[in-house]
mmCIF file of C-alpha atoms in Angstrom:
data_model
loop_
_atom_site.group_PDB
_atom_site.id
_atom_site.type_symbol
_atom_site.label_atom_id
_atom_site.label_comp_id
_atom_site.label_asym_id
_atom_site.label_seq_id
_atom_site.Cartn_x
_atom_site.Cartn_y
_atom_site.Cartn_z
ATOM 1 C CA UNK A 674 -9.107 -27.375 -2.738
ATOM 2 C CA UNK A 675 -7.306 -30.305 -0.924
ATOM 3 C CA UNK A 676 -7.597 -32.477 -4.558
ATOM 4 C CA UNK A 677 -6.637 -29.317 -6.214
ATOM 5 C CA UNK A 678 -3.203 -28.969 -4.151
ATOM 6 C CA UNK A 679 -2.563 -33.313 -4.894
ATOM 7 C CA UNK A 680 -2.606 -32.743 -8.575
ATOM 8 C CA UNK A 681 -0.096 -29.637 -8.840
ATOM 9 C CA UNK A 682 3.231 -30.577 -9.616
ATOM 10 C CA UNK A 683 5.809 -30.524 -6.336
ATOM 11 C CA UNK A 684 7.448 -27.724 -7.982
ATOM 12 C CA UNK A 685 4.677 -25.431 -8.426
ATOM 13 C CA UNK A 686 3.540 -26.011 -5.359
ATOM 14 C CA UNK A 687 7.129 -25.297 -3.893
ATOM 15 C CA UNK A 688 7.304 -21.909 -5.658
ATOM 16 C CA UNK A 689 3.724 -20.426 -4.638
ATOM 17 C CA UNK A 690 4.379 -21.649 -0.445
ATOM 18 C CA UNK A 691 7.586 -19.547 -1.286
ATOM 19 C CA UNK A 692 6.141 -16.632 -2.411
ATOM 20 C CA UNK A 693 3.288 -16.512 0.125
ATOM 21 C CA UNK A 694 5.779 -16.744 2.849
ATOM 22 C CA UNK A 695 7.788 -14.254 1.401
ATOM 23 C CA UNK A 696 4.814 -11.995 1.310
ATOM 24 C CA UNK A 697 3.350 -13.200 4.708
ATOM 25 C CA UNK A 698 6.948 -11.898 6.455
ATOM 26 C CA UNK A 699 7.184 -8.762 4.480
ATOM 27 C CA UNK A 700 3.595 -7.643 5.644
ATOM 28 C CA UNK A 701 4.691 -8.842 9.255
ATOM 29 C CA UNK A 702 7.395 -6.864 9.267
ATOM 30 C CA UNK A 703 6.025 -3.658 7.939
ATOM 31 C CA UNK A 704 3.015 -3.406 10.158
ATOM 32 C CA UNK A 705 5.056 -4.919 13.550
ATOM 33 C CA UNK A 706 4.623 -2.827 16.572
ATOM 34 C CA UNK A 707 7.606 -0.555 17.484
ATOM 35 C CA UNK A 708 9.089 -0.657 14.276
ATOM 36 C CA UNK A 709 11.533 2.109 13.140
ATOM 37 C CA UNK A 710 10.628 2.442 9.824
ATOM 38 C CA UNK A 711 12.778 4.137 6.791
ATOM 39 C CA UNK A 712 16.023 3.922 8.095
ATOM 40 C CA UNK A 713 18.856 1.295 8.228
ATOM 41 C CA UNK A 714 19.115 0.711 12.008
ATOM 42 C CA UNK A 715 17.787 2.099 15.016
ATOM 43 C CA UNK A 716 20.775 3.957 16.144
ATOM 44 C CA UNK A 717 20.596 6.124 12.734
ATOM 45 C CA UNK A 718 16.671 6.488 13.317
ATOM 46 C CA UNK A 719 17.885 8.430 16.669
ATOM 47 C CA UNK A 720 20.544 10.729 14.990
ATOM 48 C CA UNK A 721 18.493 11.651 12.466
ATOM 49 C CA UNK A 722 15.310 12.362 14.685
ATOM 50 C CA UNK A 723 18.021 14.243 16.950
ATOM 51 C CA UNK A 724 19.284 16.263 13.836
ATOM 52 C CA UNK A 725 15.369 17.036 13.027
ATOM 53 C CA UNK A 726 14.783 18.106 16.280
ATOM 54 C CA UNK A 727 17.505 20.397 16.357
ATOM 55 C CA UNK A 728 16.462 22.287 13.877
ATOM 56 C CA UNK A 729 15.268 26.098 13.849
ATOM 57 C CA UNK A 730 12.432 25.202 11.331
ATOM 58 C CA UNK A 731 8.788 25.458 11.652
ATOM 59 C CA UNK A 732 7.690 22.755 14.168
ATOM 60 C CA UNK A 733 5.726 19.898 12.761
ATOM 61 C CA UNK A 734 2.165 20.459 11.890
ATOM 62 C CA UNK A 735 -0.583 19.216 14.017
ATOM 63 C CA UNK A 736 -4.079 18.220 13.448
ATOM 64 C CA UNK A 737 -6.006 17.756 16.937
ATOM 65 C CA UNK A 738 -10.252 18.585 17.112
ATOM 66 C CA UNK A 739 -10.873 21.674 18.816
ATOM 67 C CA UNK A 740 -12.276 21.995 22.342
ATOM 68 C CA UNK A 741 -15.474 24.055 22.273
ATOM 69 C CA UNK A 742 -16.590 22.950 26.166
ATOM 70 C CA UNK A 743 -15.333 23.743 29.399
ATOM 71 C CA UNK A 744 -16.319 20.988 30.666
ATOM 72 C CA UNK A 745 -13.775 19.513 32.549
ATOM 73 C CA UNK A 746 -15.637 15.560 32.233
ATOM 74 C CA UNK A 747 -15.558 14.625 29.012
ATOM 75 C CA UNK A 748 -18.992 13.172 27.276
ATOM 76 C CA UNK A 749 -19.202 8.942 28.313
ATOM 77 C CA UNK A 750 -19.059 8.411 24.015
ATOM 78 C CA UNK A 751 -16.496 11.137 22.959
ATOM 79 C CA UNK A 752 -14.192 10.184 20.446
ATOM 80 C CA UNK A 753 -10.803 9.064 21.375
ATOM 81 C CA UNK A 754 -8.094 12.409 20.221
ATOM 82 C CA UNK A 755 -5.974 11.331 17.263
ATOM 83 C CA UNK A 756 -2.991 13.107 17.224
ATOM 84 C CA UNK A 757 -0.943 12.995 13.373
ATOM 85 C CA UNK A 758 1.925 14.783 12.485
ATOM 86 C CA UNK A 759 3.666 15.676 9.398
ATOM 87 C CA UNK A 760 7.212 17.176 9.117
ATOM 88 C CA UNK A 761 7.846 20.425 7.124
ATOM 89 C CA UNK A 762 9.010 21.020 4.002
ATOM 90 C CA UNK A 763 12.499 22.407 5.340
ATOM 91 C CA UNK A 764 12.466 19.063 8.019
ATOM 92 C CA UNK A 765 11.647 16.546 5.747
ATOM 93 C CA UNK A 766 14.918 17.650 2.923
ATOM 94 C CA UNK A 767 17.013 17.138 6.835
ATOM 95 C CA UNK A 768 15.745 14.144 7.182
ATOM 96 C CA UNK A 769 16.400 12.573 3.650
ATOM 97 C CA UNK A 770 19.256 14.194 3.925
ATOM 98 C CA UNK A 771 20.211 11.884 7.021
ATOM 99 C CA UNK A 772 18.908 8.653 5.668
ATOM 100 C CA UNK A 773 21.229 9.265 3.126
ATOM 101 C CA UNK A 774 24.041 9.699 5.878
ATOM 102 C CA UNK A 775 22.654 6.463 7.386
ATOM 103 C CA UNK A 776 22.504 4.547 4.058
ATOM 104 C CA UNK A 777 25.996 5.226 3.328
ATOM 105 C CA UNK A 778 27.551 3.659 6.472
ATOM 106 C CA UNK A 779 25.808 0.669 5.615
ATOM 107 C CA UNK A 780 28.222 -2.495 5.074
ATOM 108 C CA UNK A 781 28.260 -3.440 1.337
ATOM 109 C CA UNK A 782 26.547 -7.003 1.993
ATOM 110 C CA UNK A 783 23.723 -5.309 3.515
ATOM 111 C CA UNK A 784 23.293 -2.634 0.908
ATOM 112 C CA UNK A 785 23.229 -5.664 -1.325
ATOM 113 C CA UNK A 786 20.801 -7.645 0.441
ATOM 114 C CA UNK A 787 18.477 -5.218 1.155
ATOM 115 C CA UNK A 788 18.533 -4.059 -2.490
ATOM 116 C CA UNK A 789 17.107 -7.884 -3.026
ATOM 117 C CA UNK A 790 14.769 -7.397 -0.572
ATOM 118 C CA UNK A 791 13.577 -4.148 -2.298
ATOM 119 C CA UNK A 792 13.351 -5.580 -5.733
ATOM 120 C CA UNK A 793 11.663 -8.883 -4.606
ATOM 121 C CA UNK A 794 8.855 -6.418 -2.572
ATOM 122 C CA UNK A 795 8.478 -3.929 -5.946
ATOM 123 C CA UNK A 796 8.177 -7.173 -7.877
ATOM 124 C CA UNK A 797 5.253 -8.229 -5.536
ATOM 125 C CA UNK A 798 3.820 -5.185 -6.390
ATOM 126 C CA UNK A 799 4.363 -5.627 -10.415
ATOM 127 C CA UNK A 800 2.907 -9.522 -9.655
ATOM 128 C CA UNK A 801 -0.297 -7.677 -8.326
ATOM 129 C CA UNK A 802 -0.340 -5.322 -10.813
ATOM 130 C CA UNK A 803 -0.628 -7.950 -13.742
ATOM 131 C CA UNK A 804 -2.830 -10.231 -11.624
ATOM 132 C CA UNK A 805 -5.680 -7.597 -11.150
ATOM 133 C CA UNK A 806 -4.856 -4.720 -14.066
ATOM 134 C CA UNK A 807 -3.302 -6.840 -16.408
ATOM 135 C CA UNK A 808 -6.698 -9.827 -15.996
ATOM 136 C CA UNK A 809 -9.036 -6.937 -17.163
ATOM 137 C CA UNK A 810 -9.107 -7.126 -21.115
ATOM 138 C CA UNK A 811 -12.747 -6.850 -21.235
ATOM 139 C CA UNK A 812 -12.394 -3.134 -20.199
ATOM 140 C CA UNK A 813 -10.023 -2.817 -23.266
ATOM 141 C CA UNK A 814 -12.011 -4.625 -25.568
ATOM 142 C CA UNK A 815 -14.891 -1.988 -24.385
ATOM 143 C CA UNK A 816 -13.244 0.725 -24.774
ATOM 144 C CA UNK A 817 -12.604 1.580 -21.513
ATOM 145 C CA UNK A 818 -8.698 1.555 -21.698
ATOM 146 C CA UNK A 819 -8.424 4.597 -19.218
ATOM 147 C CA UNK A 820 -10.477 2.431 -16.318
ATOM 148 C CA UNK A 821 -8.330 -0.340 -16.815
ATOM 149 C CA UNK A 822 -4.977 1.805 -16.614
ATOM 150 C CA UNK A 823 -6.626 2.693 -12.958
ATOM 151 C CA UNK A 824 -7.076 -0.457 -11.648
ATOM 152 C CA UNK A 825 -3.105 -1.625 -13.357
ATOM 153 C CA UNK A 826 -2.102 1.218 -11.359
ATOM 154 C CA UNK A 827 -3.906 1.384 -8.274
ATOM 155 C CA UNK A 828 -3.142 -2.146 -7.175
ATOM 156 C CA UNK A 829 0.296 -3.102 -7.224
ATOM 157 C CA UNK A 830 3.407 -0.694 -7.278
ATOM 158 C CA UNK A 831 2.045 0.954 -4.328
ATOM 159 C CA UNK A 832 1.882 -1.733 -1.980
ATOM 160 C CA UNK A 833 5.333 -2.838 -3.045
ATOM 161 C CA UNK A 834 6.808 0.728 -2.357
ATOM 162 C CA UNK A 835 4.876 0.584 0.860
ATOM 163 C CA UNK A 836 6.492 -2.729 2.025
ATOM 164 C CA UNK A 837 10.347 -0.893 0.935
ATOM 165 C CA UNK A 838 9.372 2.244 3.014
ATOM 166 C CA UNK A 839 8.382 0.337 6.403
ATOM 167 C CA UNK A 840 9.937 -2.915 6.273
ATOM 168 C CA UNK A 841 13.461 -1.437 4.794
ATOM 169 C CA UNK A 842 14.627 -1.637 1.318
ATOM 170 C CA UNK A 843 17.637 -0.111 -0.342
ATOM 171 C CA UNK A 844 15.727 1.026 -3.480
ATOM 172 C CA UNK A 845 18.196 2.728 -6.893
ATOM 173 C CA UNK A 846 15.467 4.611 -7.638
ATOM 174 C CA UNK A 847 14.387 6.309 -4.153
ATOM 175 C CA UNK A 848 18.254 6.180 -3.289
ATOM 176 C CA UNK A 849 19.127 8.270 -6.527
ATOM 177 C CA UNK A 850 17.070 11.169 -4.043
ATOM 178 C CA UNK A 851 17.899 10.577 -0.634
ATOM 179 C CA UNK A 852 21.882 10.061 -1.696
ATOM 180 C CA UNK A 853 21.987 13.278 -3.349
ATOM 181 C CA UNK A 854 20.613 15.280 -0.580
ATOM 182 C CA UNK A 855 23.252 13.780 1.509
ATOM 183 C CA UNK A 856 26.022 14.683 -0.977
ATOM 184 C CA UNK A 857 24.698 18.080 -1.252
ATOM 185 C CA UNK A 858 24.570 18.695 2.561
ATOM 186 C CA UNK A 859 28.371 17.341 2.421
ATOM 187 C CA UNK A 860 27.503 14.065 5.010
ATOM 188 C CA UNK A 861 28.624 11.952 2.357
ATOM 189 C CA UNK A 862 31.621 12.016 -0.549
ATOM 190 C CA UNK A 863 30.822 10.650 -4.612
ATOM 191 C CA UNK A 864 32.320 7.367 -3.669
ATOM 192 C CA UNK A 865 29.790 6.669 -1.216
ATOM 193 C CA UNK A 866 26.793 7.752 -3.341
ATOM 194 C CA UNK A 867 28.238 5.484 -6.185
ATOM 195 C CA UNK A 868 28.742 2.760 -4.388
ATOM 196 C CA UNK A 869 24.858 2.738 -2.607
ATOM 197 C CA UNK A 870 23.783 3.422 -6.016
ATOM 198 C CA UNK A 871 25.515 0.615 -7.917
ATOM 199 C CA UNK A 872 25.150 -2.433 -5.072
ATOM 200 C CA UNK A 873 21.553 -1.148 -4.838
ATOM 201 C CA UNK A 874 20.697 -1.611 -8.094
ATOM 202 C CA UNK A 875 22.329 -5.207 -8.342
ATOM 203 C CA UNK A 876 20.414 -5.879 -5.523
ATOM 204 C CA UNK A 877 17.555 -4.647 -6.790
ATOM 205 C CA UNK A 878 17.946 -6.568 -9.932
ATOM 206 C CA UNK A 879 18.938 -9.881 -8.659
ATOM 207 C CA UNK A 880 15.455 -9.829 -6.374
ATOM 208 C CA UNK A 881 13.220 -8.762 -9.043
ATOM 209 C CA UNK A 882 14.487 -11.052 -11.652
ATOM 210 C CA UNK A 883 14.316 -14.079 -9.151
ATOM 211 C CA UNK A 884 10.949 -13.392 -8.146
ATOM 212 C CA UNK A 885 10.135 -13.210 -11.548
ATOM 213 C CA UNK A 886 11.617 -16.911 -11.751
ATOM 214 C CA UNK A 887 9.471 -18.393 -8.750
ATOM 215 C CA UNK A 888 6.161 -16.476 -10.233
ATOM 216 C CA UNK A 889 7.061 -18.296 -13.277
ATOM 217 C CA UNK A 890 7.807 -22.084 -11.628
ATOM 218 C CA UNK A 891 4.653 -21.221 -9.259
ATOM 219 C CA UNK A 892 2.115 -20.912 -12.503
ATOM 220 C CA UNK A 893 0.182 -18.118 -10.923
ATOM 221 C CA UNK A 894 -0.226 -15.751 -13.494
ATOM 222 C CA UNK A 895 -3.358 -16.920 -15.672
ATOM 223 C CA UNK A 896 -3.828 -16.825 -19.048
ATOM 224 C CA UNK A 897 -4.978 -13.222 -19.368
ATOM 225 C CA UNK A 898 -2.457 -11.890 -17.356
ATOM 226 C CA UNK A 899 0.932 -13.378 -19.029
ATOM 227 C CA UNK A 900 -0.979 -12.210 -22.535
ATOM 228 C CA UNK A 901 -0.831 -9.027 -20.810
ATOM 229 C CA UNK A 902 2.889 -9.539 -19.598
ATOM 230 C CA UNK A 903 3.888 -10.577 -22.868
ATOM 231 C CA UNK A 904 2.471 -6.834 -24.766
ATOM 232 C CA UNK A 905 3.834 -5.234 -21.896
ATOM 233 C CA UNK A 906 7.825 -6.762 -22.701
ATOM 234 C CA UNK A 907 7.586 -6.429 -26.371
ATOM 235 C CA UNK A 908 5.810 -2.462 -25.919
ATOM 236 C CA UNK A 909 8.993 -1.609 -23.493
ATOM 237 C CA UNK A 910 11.807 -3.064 -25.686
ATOM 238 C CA UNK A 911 10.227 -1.472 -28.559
ATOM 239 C CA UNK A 912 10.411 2.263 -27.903
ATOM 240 C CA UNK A 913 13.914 4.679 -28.930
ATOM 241 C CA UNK A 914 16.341 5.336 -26.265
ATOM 242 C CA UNK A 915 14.935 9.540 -25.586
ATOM 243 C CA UNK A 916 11.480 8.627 -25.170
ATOM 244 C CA UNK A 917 12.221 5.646 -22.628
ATOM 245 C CA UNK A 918 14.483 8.156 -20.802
ATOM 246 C CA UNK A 919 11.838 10.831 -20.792
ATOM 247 C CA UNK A 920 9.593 8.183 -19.146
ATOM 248 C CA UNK A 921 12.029 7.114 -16.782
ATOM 249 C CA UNK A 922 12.289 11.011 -15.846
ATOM 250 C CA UNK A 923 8.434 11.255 -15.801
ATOM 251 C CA UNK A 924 8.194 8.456 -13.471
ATOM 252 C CA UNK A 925 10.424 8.743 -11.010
ATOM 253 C CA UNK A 926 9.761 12.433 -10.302
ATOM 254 C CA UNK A 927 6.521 11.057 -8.551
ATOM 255 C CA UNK A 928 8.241 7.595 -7.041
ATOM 256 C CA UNK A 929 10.688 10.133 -5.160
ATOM 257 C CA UNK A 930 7.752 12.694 -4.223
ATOM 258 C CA UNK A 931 5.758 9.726 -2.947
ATOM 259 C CA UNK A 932 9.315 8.767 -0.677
ATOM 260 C CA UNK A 933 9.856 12.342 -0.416
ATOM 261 C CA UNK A 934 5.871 12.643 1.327
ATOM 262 C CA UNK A 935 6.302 9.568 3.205
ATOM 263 C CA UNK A 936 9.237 10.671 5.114
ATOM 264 C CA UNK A 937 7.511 13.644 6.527
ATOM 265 C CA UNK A 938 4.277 11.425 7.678
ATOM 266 C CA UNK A 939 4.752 9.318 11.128
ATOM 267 C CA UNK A 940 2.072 6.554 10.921
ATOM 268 C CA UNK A 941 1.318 3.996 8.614
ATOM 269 C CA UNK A 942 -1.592 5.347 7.326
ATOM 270 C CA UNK A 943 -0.157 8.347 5.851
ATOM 271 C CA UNK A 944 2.791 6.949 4.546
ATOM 272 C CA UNK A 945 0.586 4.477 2.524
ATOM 273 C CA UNK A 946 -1.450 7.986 1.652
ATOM 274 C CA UNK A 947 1.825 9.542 0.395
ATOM 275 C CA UNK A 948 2.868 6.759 -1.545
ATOM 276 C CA UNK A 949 -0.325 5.754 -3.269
ATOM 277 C CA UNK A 950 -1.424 8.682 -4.921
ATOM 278 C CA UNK A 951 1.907 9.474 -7.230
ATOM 279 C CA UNK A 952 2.869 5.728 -7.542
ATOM 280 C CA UNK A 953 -0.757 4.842 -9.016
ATOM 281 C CA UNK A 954 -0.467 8.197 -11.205
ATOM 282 C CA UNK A 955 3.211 7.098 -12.768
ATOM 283 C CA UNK A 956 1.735 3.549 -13.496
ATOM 284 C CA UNK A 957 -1.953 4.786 -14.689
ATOM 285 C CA UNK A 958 0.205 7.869 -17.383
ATOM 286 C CA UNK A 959 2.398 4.842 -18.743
ATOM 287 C CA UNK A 960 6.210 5.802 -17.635
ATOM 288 C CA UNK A 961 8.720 3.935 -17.356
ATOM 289 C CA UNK A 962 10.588 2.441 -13.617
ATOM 290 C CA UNK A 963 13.491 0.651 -13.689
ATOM 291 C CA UNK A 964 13.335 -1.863 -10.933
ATOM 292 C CA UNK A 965 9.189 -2.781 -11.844
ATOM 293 C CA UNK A 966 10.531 -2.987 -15.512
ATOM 294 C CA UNK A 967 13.471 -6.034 -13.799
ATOM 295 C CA UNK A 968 10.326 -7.920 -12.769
ATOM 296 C CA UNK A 969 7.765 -6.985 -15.825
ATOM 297 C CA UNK A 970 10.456 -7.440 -18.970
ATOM 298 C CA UNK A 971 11.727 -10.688 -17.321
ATOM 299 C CA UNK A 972 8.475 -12.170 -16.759
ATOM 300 C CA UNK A 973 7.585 -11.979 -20.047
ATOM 301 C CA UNK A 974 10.795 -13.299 -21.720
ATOM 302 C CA UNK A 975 10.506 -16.391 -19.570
ATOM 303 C CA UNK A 976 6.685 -16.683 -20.800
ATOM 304 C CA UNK A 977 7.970 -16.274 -24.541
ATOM 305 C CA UNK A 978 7.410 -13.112 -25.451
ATOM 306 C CA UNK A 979 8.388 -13.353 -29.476
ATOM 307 C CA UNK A 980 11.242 -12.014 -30.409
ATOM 308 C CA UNK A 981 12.105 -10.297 -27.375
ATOM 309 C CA UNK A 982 15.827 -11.301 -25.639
ATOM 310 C CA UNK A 983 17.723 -10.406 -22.332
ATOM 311 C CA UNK A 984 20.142 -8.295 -24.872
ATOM 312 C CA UNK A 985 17.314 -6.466 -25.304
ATOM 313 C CA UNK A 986 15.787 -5.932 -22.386
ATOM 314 C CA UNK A 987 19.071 -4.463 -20.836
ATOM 315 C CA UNK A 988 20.020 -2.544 -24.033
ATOM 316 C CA UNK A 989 16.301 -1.712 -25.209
ATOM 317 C CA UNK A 990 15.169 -0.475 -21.741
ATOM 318 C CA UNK A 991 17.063 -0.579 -18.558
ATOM 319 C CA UNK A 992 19.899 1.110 -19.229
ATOM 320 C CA UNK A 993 17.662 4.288 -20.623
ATOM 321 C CA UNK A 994 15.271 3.938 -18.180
ATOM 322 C CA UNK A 995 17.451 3.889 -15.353
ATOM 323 C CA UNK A 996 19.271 6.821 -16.649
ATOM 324 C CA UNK A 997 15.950 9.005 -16.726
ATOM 325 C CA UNK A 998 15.168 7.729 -13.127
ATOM 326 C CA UNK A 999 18.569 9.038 -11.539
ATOM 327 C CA UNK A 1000 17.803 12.048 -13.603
ATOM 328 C CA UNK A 1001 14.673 12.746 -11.984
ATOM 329 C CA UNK A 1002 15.573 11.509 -8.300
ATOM 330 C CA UNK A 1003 19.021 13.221 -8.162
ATOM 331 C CA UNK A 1004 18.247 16.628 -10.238
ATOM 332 C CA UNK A 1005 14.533 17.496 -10.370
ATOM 333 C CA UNK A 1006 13.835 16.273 -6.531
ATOM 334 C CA UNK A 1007 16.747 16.307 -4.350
ATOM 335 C CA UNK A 1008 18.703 19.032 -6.231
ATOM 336 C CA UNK A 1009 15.274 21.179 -6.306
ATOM 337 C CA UNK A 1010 14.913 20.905 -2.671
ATOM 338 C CA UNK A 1011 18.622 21.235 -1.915
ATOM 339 C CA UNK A 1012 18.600 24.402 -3.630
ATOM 340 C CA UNK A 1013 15.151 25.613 -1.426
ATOM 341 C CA UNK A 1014 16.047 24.162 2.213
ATOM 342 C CA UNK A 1015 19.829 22.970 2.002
ATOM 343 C CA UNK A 1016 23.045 24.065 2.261
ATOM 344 C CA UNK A 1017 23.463 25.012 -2.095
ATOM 345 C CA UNK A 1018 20.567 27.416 -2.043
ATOM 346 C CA UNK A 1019 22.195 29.612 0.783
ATOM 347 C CA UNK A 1020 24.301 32.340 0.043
ATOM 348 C CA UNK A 1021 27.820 32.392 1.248
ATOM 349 C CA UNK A 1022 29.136 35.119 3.687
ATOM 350 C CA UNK A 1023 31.915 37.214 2.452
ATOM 351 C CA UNK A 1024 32.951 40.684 3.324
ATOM 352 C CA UNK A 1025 31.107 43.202 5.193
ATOM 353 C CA UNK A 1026 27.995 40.916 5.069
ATOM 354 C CA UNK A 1027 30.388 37.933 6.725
ATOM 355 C CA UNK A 1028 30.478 40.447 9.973
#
């Protein structure tokens, strides 16, 4: 290994040490005890656990083993009692609702930088994604293109949704959810949800695309992986505008149910539960994310893809893509659940009934 190291170029070996540290702090950060995670700042973690708390809704669920001794020593080997809880529907819309709040007060250079941070984490995830999924040819050659779809989508995007939700991330695509439920519960005016949503998404592009840059300096995709890289930019810049938009919808119905889950789990564990189930399934059906697409498209210009050019990765993809994402986040998820639990879907007072 230590000859190995000596005869990479200074460069390369510049870019991986980057990218490993990178990753190395990320997963420190997520998993660090006492961490508030999901919200901008630990002031706006206690309002909105305060506005939670105040509300008339069913109280969170608990799962606890029942007693069936009356003994009042417990055995010497008994199990330790695990405690989880898991907001309600009506709680969890409050909640969102309140990042959203919190997200909006956010000073535009943060917004910004943690956009980068959340496109750098969701490219980690894409890296993954090609490194494992995108290695396994053989399964295509043999037929088995539905196994290897599994494995492209079960390692990858998740983890780099995980590392948004718990180490912080302004995300376009989670934030065309949580914004809306804000604007719907009147916390927050258009202006602010246009602003999060456009300084997010530069964010989110200038991180992806510059990971993109050091995965390319580092060499660490091999060989079967940037063939894969490559048929993945030239399939995406290939397909008409509806269809891509339709996919973009597809997909980020689940990527805001998986945020939408997480945000009523309280541990770790079931946040990565929430999030791994509908992020796999959007990856494993094929449709279409905006800010994976800033990491995936890139990656496979700068590794020659033929005939494909940043023209048309903006023109060809992103711009219907991220259409059918804010679609899905700010219509089919928050505006669904505004109209069930929020302030839209109850019926205004007038007359006799007012009284």
């Amino acid at each position: 290994l230590f000859v190995l190291s000596l005869s990479q170029q200074p460069s390369t070996m510049f870019a991986k040490s980057v990218l490993a540290g990178l990753a190395f702090a990320a997963s420190a950060q997520a998993f660090a005890p006492g961490f508030s995670p999901g919200l901008a700042s630990k002031s706006s973690f206690v309002a909105s656990s305060s506005r939670i708390s105040a509300l008339p809704h069913t109280p969170p669920l608990r799962l606890q083993p029942t007693s069936s001794s009356s003994s009042r020593t417990p055995p010497r080997h008994a199990a330790t009692t695990t405690k989880m809880e898991f907001l309600a529907p009506p709680q969890i819309y409050e909640a969102v609702a309140g990042a959203g709040e919190a997200k909006s007060k956010l000073p535009v250079w943060k917004t910004f930088y943690l956009g980068v941070l959340a496109g750098c984490y969701i490219a980690f995830g894409s890296c993954l994604a090609l490194t494992v999924g995108g290695a396994c040819q053989g399964l295509v050659a043999a037929g088995n293109l539905g196994l290897q779809k599994i494995v492209l989508g079960a390692f990858g995007l998740p983890f780099g949704l995980l590392m948004v939700v718990c180490a912080g991330g302004e995300l376009l695509t989670g934030n065309a959810a949580f914004m809306t439920a804000a604007l719907a519960e009147k916390k927050i005016g258009l202006s602010d949800l246009l602003k999060n949503w456009i300084v997010s998404f530069i964010g989110n592009l200038v991180g992806s695309v510059g990971l993109a840059a050091l995965v390319f300096a580092s060499g660490a995709l091999a060989a079967p992986s940037v063939a894969t890289a490559k048929a993945i930019t030239l399939a995406k810049t290939s397909g008409a505008f509806l269809p891509l938009m339709f996919k973009g919808i597809l997909c980020n119905w689940l990527v805001c149910m998986g945020l939408w889950q997480a945000t009523g789990a309280k541990d770790i564990g079931s946040k990565a539960i929430a999030i791994w189930f509908p992020i796999s399934a959007f990856v494993t059906m094929g449709f279409e994310h905006s800010v994976a697409n800033m990491f995936f498209i890139p990656t496979g210009i700068m590794h020659g893809a033929e005939g494909v050019t940043w023209a048309m990765f903006f023109i060809n993809n992103l711009i219907p893509v991220t259409i059918g994402n804010i679609i899905a986040g700010s219509l089919l998820v928050a505006g669904s659940y505004a109209l069930m639990f929020g302030t839209p879907g109850k019926p205004a007072l007038t007359g006799d009934s007012a009284k």
